Short mmCIF file of C-alpha atoms in Angstrom, two decimals:
data_model
loop_
_atom_site.label_atom_id
_atom_site.label_comp_id
_atom_site.label_asym_id
_atom_site.label_seq_id
_atom_site.Cartn_x
_atom_site.Cartn_y
_atom_site.Cartn_z
CA UNK C 1 -19.53 -33.33 -48.46
CA UNK C 2 -18.76 -30.16 -49.95
CA UNK C 3 -21.24 -28.32 -48.58
CA UNK C 4 -19.86 -29.21 -44.91
CA UNK C 5 -16.27 -28.80 -46.07
CA UNK C 6 -17.51 -25.14 -47.33
CA UNK C 7 -18.94 -24.02 -43.94
CA UNK C 8 -15.85 -25.58 -42.14
CA UNK C 9 -13.68 -23.33 -44.31
CA UNK C 10 -15.89 -20.51 -43.59
CA UNK C 11 -15.77 -21.14 -39.85
CA UNK C 12 -12.24 -21.44 -39.99
CA UNK C 13 -12.09 -18.30 -41.99
CA UNK C 14 -14.41 -16.35 -39.48
CA UNK C 15 -12.29 -17.64 -36.45
CA UNK C 16 -8.94 -16.46 -38.24
CA UNK C 17 -10.30 -12.99 -39.10
CA UNK C 18 -11.82 -12.41 -35.28
CA UNK C 19 -8.33 -13.43 -34.07
CA UNK C 20 -6.59 -11.03 -36.05
CA UNK C 21 -9.09 -8.14 -35.22
CA UNK C 22 -8.35 -8.86 -31.75
CA UNK C 23 -4.87 -8.84 -32.35
CA UNK C 24 -4.88 -5.60 -34.04
CA UNK C 25 -6.84 -4.19 -31.00
CA UNK C 26 -4.13 -5.52 -28.56
CA UNK C 27 -1.31 -3.95 -30.84
CA UNK C 28 -3.07 -0.77 -30.46
CA UNK C 29 -3.52 -0.84 -26.75
CA UNK C 30 0.01 -1.91 -26.27
CA UNK C 31 1.15 0.97 -28.41
CA UNK C 32 -0.88 3.32 -26.49
CA UNK C 33 0.68 1.76 -23.24
CA UNK C 34 4.04 2.14 -24.53
CA UNK C 35 3.48 5.95 -25.56
CA UNK C 36 2.13 6.67 -22.22
CA UNK C 37 4.95 4.88 -20.57
CA UNK C 38 7.58 6.94 -22.66
CA UNK C 39 6.14 10.42 -21.84
CA UNK C 40 6.18 9.43 -17.97
CA UNK C 41 8.16 12.23 -16.27
CA UNK C 42 11.46 10.65 -14.83
CA UNK C 43 10.64 11.51 -11.35
CA UNK C 44 7.21 10.14 -11.45
CA UNK C 45 8.51 6.78 -12.83
CA UNK C 46 8.76 3.81 -10.64
CA UNK C 47 12.05 2.09 -10.48
CA UNK C 48 12.15 -1.74 -11.65
CA UNK C 49 12.79 -2.86 -8.18
CA UNK C 50 9.87 -0.85 -6.67
CA UNK C 51 7.83 -1.98 -9.65
CA UNK C 52 8.21 -5.69 -9.19
CA UNK C 53 7.69 -5.44 -5.49
CA UNK C 54 4.49 -3.50 -6.18
CA UNK C 55 3.35 -6.14 -8.43
CA UNK C 56 4.14 -9.04 -6.07
CA UNK C 57 2.25 -6.78 -3.34
CA UNK C 58 -0.89 -6.46 -5.45
CA UNK C 59 -1.02 -9.96 -6.29
CA UNK C 60 -0.62 -11.34 -2.98
CA UNK C 61 -3.29 -8.78 -1.72
CA UNK C 62 -5.82 -9.81 -4.40
CA UNK C 63 -5.18 -13.33 -4.59
CA UNK C 64 -5.42 -13.72 -0.54
CA UNK C 65 -8.97 -12.12 -0.74
CA UNK C 66 -9.73 -14.30 -3.72
CA UNK C 67 -8.84 -17.66 -2.02
CA UNK C 68 -10.56 -16.64 1.34
CA UNK C 69 -13.60 -16.00 -0.79
CA UNK C 70 -13.39 -19.20 -2.69
CA UNK C 71 -12.96 -21.27 0.20
CA UNK C 72 -15.45 -20.13 2.52
CA UNK C 73 -18.10 -19.98 -0.47
CA UNK C 74 -17.26 -23.63 -1.24
CA UNK C 75 -17.56 -24.52 2.23
CA UNK C 76 -21.32 -22.72 2.20
CA UNK C 77 -22.27 -24.87 -0.91
CA UNK C 78 -20.80 -27.98 0.33
CA UNK C 79 -23.01 -27.62 3.61
CA UNK C 80 -25.96 -27.24 1.33
CA UNK C 81 -25.32 -30.48 -0.51
CA UNK C 82 -23.91 -28.55 -3.60
CA UNK C 83 -20.62 -30.40 -3.73
CA UNK C 84 -20.35 -29.96 -7.72
CA UNK C 85 -20.45 -26.33 -7.57
CA UNK C 86 -18.27 -26.25 -4.38
CA UNK C 87 -15.81 -28.14 -6.30
CA UNK C 88 -16.00 -25.90 -9.33
CA UNK C 89 -15.83 -22.80 -7.14
CA UNK C 90 -12.32 -24.09 -5.78
CA UNK C 91 -10.82 -25.37 -9.13
CA UNK C 92 -11.90 -21.98 -10.93
CA UNK C 93 -9.09 -19.79 -10.52
CA UNK C 94 -9.36 -17.26 -13.04
CA UNK C 95 -6.36 -14.65 -13.34
CA UNK C 96 -8.34 -12.33 -11.26
CA UNK C 97 -5.56 -9.85 -10.88
CA UNK C 98 -5.69 -9.37 -14.70
CA UNK C 99 -8.97 -9.30 -14.90
CA UNK C 100 -9.47 -6.40 -12.29
CA UNK C 101 -6.54 -4.71 -14.10
CA UNK C 102 -8.25 -4.90 -17.46
CA UNK C 103 -11.49 -3.33 -16.14
CA UNK C 104 -9.30 -0.49 -14.65
CA UNK C 105 -10.20 -0.85 -11.19
CA UNK C 106 -6.75 -1.29 -10.01
CA UNK C 107 -6.02 2.23 -11.14
CA UNK C 108 -7.95 3.37 -8.11
CA UNK C 109 -5.79 6.24 -6.70
CA UNK C 110 -6.76 5.34 -3.19
CA UNK C 111 -5.49 1.46 -3.28
CA UNK C 112 -2.59 2.57 -5.27
CA UNK C 113 -1.29 5.42 -3.31
CA UNK C 114 -1.56 2.93 -0.32
CA UNK C 115 0.37 -0.23 -1.97
CA UNK C 116 2.94 2.22 -3.30
CA UNK C 117 3.68 3.91 -0.06
CA UNK C 118 3.86 0.42 1.77
CA UNK C 119 6.18 -0.73 -1.20
CA UNK C 120 8.50 2.42 -0.60
CA UNK C 121 8.26 2.21 3.29
CA UNK C 122 9.59 -1.20 3.17
CA UNK C 123 12.41 -0.58 0.74
CA UNK C 124 13.61 2.64 2.50
CA UNK C 125 13.39 1.08 5.96
CA UNK C 126 15.07 -2.16 4.91
CA UNK C 127 18.16 0.20 3.46
CA UNK C 128 18.37 2.47 6.33
CA UNK C 129 21.82 2.57 7.89
CA UNK C 130 21.84 1.05 11.29
CA UNK C 131 22.57 3.49 14.16
CA UNK C 132 21.79 1.74 17.22
CA UNK C 133 24.46 2.24 19.41
CA UNK C 134 26.53 -0.76 20.79
CA UNK C 135 25.92 -4.32 18.77
CA UNK C 136 24.61 -6.11 21.79
CA UNK C 137 21.92 -3.20 22.46
CA UNK C 138 18.39 -4.58 22.13
CA UNK C 139 16.22 -3.06 19.37
CA UNK C 140 14.02 -0.12 20.09
CA UNK C 141 10.87 -2.35 20.07
CA UNK C 142 12.47 -4.71 22.38
CA UNK C 143 13.40 -2.28 25.07
CA UNK C 144 9.74 -0.66 24.95
CA UNK C 145 8.23 -4.04 25.24
CA UNK C 146 10.06 -4.42 28.41
CA UNK C 147 9.55 -1.19 30.08
CA UNK C 148 7.45 -0.71 33.46
CA UNK C 149 4.70 1.27 31.65
CA UNK C 150 2.26 -1.68 30.72
CA UNK C 151 0.47 0.35 27.98
CA UNK C 152 3.32 0.90 26.17
CA UNK C 153 4.77 -2.45 26.58
CA UNK C 154 1.57 -4.05 25.31
CA UNK C 155 1.58 -1.66 22.40
CA UNK C 156 5.08 -2.40 21.39
CA UNK C 157 4.53 -6.20 21.64
CA UNK C 158 1.96 -6.00 19.52
CA UNK C 159 3.75 -3.84 16.98
CA UNK C 160 6.58 -6.39 16.83
CA UNK C 161 4.29 -9.28 16.35
CA UNK C 162 2.28 -7.11 13.28
CA UNK C 163 5.78 -6.38 11.76
CA UNK C 164 6.85 -10.02 11.87
CA UNK C 165 3.72 -11.24 10.42
CA UNK C 166 3.78 -8.81 7.57
CA UNK C 167 7.86 -9.78 6.93
CA UNK C 168 7.14 -13.04 6.80
CA UNK C 169 4.28 -12.62 4.34
CA UNK C 170 6.52 -10.23 2.18
CA UNK C 171 9.60 -12.72 2.32
CA UNK C 172 7.15 -15.66 1.58
CA UNK C 173 5.24 -14.15 -1.17
CA UNK C 174 2.22 -15.21 0.40
CA UNK C 175 -1.08 -13.64 1.30
CA UNK C 176 -1.27 -10.70 3.40
CA UNK C 177 -4.21 -10.28 5.86
CA UNK C 178 -4.90 -6.87 7.22
CA UNK C 179 -2.69 -5.15 4.82
CA UNK C 180 -5.10 -2.63 3.51
CA UNK C 181 -7.41 0.26 5.56
CA UNK C 182 -10.92 -0.79 5.87
CA UNK C 183 -11.96 1.46 3.05
CA UNK C 184 -9.63 -0.10 0.43
CA UNK C 185 -10.24 -3.54 1.58
CA UNK C 186 -14.17 -3.06 1.44
CA UNK C 187 -13.69 -2.10 -2.14
CA UNK C 188 -11.37 -5.06 -3.28
CA UNK C 189 -12.99 -7.83 -1.65
CA UNK C 190 -16.43 -6.76 -3.78
CA UNK C 191 -14.26 -6.24 -6.90
CA UNK C 192 -12.88 -9.87 -6.46
CA UNK C 193 -16.15 -11.29 -5.73
CA UNK C 194 -17.65 -9.77 -8.95
CA UNK C 195 -14.80 -11.47 -10.83
CA UNK C 196 -15.16 -14.77 -9.25
CA UNK C 197 -18.93 -14.72 -10.12
CA UNK C 198 -18.16 -13.62 -13.74
CA UNK C 199 -15.83 -16.46 -14.25
CA UNK C 200 -18.51 -18.77 -12.80
CA UNK C 201 -20.79 -17.70 -15.18
CA UNK C 202 -18.88 -17.78 -18.25
CA UNK C 203 -18.27 -21.64 -17.36
CA UNK C 204 -21.84 -22.97 -16.06
CA UNK C 205 -24.13 -20.20 -16.26
CA UNK C 206 -25.81 -18.04 -13.50
CA UNK C 207 -26.63 -19.79 -10.26
CA UNK C 208 -28.61 -18.19 -7.56
CA UNK C 209 -26.87 -20.57 -4.97
CA UNK C 210 -23.42 -19.76 -5.94
CA UNK C 211 -24.16 -16.12 -5.97
CA UNK C 212 -25.59 -16.18 -2.34
CA UNK C 213 -22.41 -18.34 -1.54
CA UNK C 214 -19.89 -15.61 -2.77
CA UNK C 215 -21.95 -12.96 -0.91
CA UNK C 216 -21.66 -14.66 2.18
CA UNK C 217 -17.94 -15.26 1.91
CA UNK C 218 -17.59 -11.51 0.79
CA UNK C 219 -19.35 -10.32 3.92
CA UNK C 220 -17.27 -12.74 6.19
CA UNK C 221 -14.19 -11.30 4.90
CA UNK C 222 -15.33 -7.93 5.57
CA UNK C 223 -16.27 -8.75 9.18
CA UNK C 224 -13.02 -10.48 9.70
CA UNK C 225 -10.83 -7.64 8.71
CA UNK C 226 -9.73 -5.87 11.85
CA UNK C 227 -8.07 -2.21 10.73
CA UNK C 228 -6.74 -2.16 14.44
CA UNK C 229 -4.31 -4.60 13.93
CA UNK C 230 -2.71 -3.47 10.83
CA UNK C 231 0.97 -2.41 11.37
CA UNK C 232 0.46 1.30 10.52
CA UNK C 233 -2.50 1.31 13.28
CA UNK C 234 -0.37 -0.30 15.83
CA UNK C 235 2.46 2.09 15.16
CA UNK C 236 0.06 4.92 15.73
CA UNK C 237 -1.19 3.28 19.01
CA UNK C 238 2.52 2.71 20.38
CA UNK C 239 3.49 6.24 19.38
CA UNK C 240 0.44 7.60 21.30
CA UNK C 241 1.22 5.31 24.48
CA UNK C 242 4.96 6.80 24.40
CA UNK C 243 3.64 10.36 24.26
CA UNK C 244 6.94 11.41 23.87
CA UNK C 245 7.91 14.97 25.41
CA UNK C 246 9.56 17.61 23.26
CA UNK C 247 13.05 16.99 24.56
CA UNK C 248 12.74 13.24 24.16
CA UNK C 249 11.38 13.59 20.49
CA UNK C 250 14.41 14.07 18.64
CA UNK C 251 16.55 11.35 20.19
CA UNK C 252 13.64 8.81 19.83
CA UNK C 253 12.92 9.81 16.06
CA UNK C 254 16.72 9.31 15.21
CA UNK C 255 16.60 5.94 17.13
CA UNK C 256 13.54 4.72 15.21
CA UNK C 257 15.34 5.39 12.14
CA UNK C 258 18.44 3.54 13.45
CA UNK C 259 16.55 0.74 14.43
CA UNK C 260 15.15 0.66 10.84
CA UNK C 261 11.46 1.36 12.27
CA UNK C 262 10.20 3.69 9.50
CA UNK C 263 6.82 3.36 10.14
CA UNK C 264 7.31 4.06 14.00
CA UNK C 265 9.28 6.91 13.12
CA UNK C 266 6.31 8.30 10.65
CA UNK C 267 3.60 7.39 13.59
CA UNK C 268 5.98 9.54 16.10
CA UNK C 269 6.23 12.49 13.97
CA UNK C 270 2.62 12.55 12.89
CA UNK C 271 1.61 12.48 16.58
CA UNK C 272 4.22 15.19 17.58
CA UNK C 273 2.87 18.05 14.71
CA UNK C 274 -0.76 16.52 14.50
CA UNK C 275 -0.60 14.66 11.35
CA UNK C 276 -2.80 11.46 10.78
CA UNK C 277 -0.40 8.61 9.64
CA UNK C 278 -1.27 8.92 5.74
CA UNK C 279 -0.51 12.63 5.98
CA UNK C 280 2.96 12.12 7.86
CA UNK C 281 3.77 8.97 5.71
CA UNK C 282 3.20 11.15 2.48
CA UNK C 283 5.67 13.91 3.48
CA UNK C 284 8.28 11.49 4.78
CA UNK C 285 8.47 9.53 1.50
CA UNK C 286 8.48 12.46 -0.73
CA UNK C 287 12.14 12.84 -2.13
CA UNK C 288 12.23 16.51 -2.25
CA UNK C 289 11.84 16.86 1.65
CA UNK C 290 10.69 20.27 1.84
CA UNK C 291 7.41 19.35 3.73
CA UNK C 292 9.25 17.21 5.90
CA UNK C 293 11.59 19.74 6.87
CA UNK C 294 8.81 22.14 7.98
CA UNK C 295 7.14 19.17 9.91
CA UNK C 296 10.65 18.64 11.67
CA UNK C 297 10.73 22.11 12.60
CA UNK C 298 7.22 22.25 13.46
CA UNK C 299 8.48 19.75 16.04
CA UNK C 300 10.92 22.08 17.32
CA UNK C 301 13.80 19.80 16.33
CA UNK C 302 17.28 21.61 15.98
CA UNK C 303 19.87 21.59 13.23
CA UNK C 304 21.79 18.42 14.24
CA UNK C 305 18.92 16.36 14.82
CA UNK C 306 17.45 17.32 11.39
CA UNK C 307 20.59 16.79 9.68
CA UNK C 308 20.75 13.11 11.02
CA UNK C 309 17.57 12.40 9.86
CA UNK C 310 18.00 13.78 6.54
CA UNK C 311 21.36 11.91 6.03
CA UNK C 312 19.74 8.47 7.16
CA UNK C 313 16.83 8.94 4.76
CA UNK C 314 19.30 10.12 1.83
CA UNK C 315 21.27 7.07 2.41
CA UNK C 316 18.26 4.49 2.15
CA UNK C 317 16.49 6.50 -0.63
CA UNK C 318 18.65 7.11 -3.69
CA UNK C 319 15.81 9.63 -4.95
CA UNK C 320 16.68 12.21 -2.36
CA UNK C 321 19.60 15.12 -3.04
CA UNK C 322 21.72 15.22 0.12
CA UNK C 323 23.61 18.21 -1.63
CA UNK C 324 20.75 20.51 -2.09
CA UNK C 325 19.74 19.59 1.37
CA UNK C 326 23.22 20.41 2.79
CA UNK C 327 22.94 23.79 0.81
CA UNK C 328 19.50 24.70 2.56
CA UNK C 329 20.22 23.17 6.26
CA UNK C 330 20.96 26.54 7.70
CA UNK C 331 17.86 28.10 6.01
CA UNK C 332 15.71 25.33 7.20
CA UNK C 333 16.99 25.32 10.91
CA UNK C 334 16.27 29.06 10.99
CA UNK C 335 12.61 28.60 10.16
CA UNK C 336 10.58 29.56 13.30
CA UNK C 337 8.79 26.77 14.94
CA UNK C 338 5.53 28.78 14.80
CA UNK C 339 6.07 29.87 11.26
CA UNK C 340 6.62 26.04 10.19
CA UNK C 341 3.33 24.89 12.27
CA UNK C 342 1.40 27.67 10.17
CA UNK C 343 2.64 26.27 7.03
CA UNK C 344 1.82 22.60 7.89
CA UNK C 345 -1.81 23.58 9.30
CA UNK C 346 -3.54 22.42 6.06
CA UNK C 347 -2.15 19.01 6.32
CA UNK C 348 -3.71 18.54 9.80
CA UNK C 349 -7.26 18.53 8.43
CA UNK C 350 -9.46 15.67 8.22
CA UNK C 351 -8.05 13.08 6.15
CA UNK C 352 -11.13 12.82 3.92
CA UNK C 353 -11.53 16.72 3.57
CA UNK C 354 -7.68 16.92 2.23
CA UNK C 355 -8.77 14.17 -0.39
CA UNK C 356 -11.36 16.24 -1.46
CA UNK C 357 -9.31 19.34 -1.68
CA UNK C 358 -6.79 17.63 -3.67
CA UNK C 359 -9.57 16.18 -6.00
CA UNK C 360 -10.76 19.70 -6.80
CA UNK C 361 -7.35 20.96 -7.29
CA UNK C 362 -6.52 18.09 -9.92
CA UNK C 363 -9.73 19.04 -11.67
CA UNK C 364 -8.95 22.77 -11.93
CA UNK C 365 -5.60 22.00 -13.02
CA UNK C 366 -6.91 20.12 -16.13
#
């Protein structure tokens, strides 16, 4: 009896020491995180509302992919008569977000850049002051959906539908289909699939049939992803269909902001100065605005139009300093159109080439 008791005591002591060791490692990691957070430059720090919105969006995207993979993999297994494995897969919801975060995968620059940009766009768009003329005037997209040009009307209707779907998903905190570009969606699907598999192995060991079902479900998720139905892609399609002339551009941009259609504003501006959507979005979201003012001049916008755009964005984004802009407005308006286009030229390079150039620049700066 004494021998058994001694062994139980040794086991309990080993468990306690192991737990203490893990807590020490956790405390060290917590301290490292606190130090990193303290030394983040103030202009790089996310405000609390943006942080919360980003966390919700990230969780919704990951959990949406996870649910899709689990459900289809379970259907595959059930169809093979493996009901027990199917049930285990459906019930085995690990904290995939936390697992991917611990692995460092969610720190991916491309993924976080996309999600942070989308959160900022949503917040700024919601805060834009309404400038849409008479109260009974239909919104810009509604009017575009009713024009005689069938291409423009169809693109406007598709854009409205996609925006409504995303808005409903954000408000309900549910899964958001088609939120990510294809490349980001591709990598996330396989990360989630690997995390699901890892959880299943921990519970019941390796199972080739489950592995095959998870792979089939992941491939189905990839095949079903239609990047062309993303809100951003549809806004680009609409901007292309409108094909605004130089004399129409200023009023259209101002009206897009007045209608709180920031994504459409970005798409129209990008088309006007030959920037892809990602590049145009980056300069619109920058609080300093220097590259945005260059883009507006490259589009040959005049001083009053630039001022109206700047004021609307400053009202919606507290990071912007409208006083500094006011002091520089005359100098901005005096920039020759050709000089602005020349200065903006590096941004018109292919997106992947720009990413490679930026990566080299970061490495050189270390």
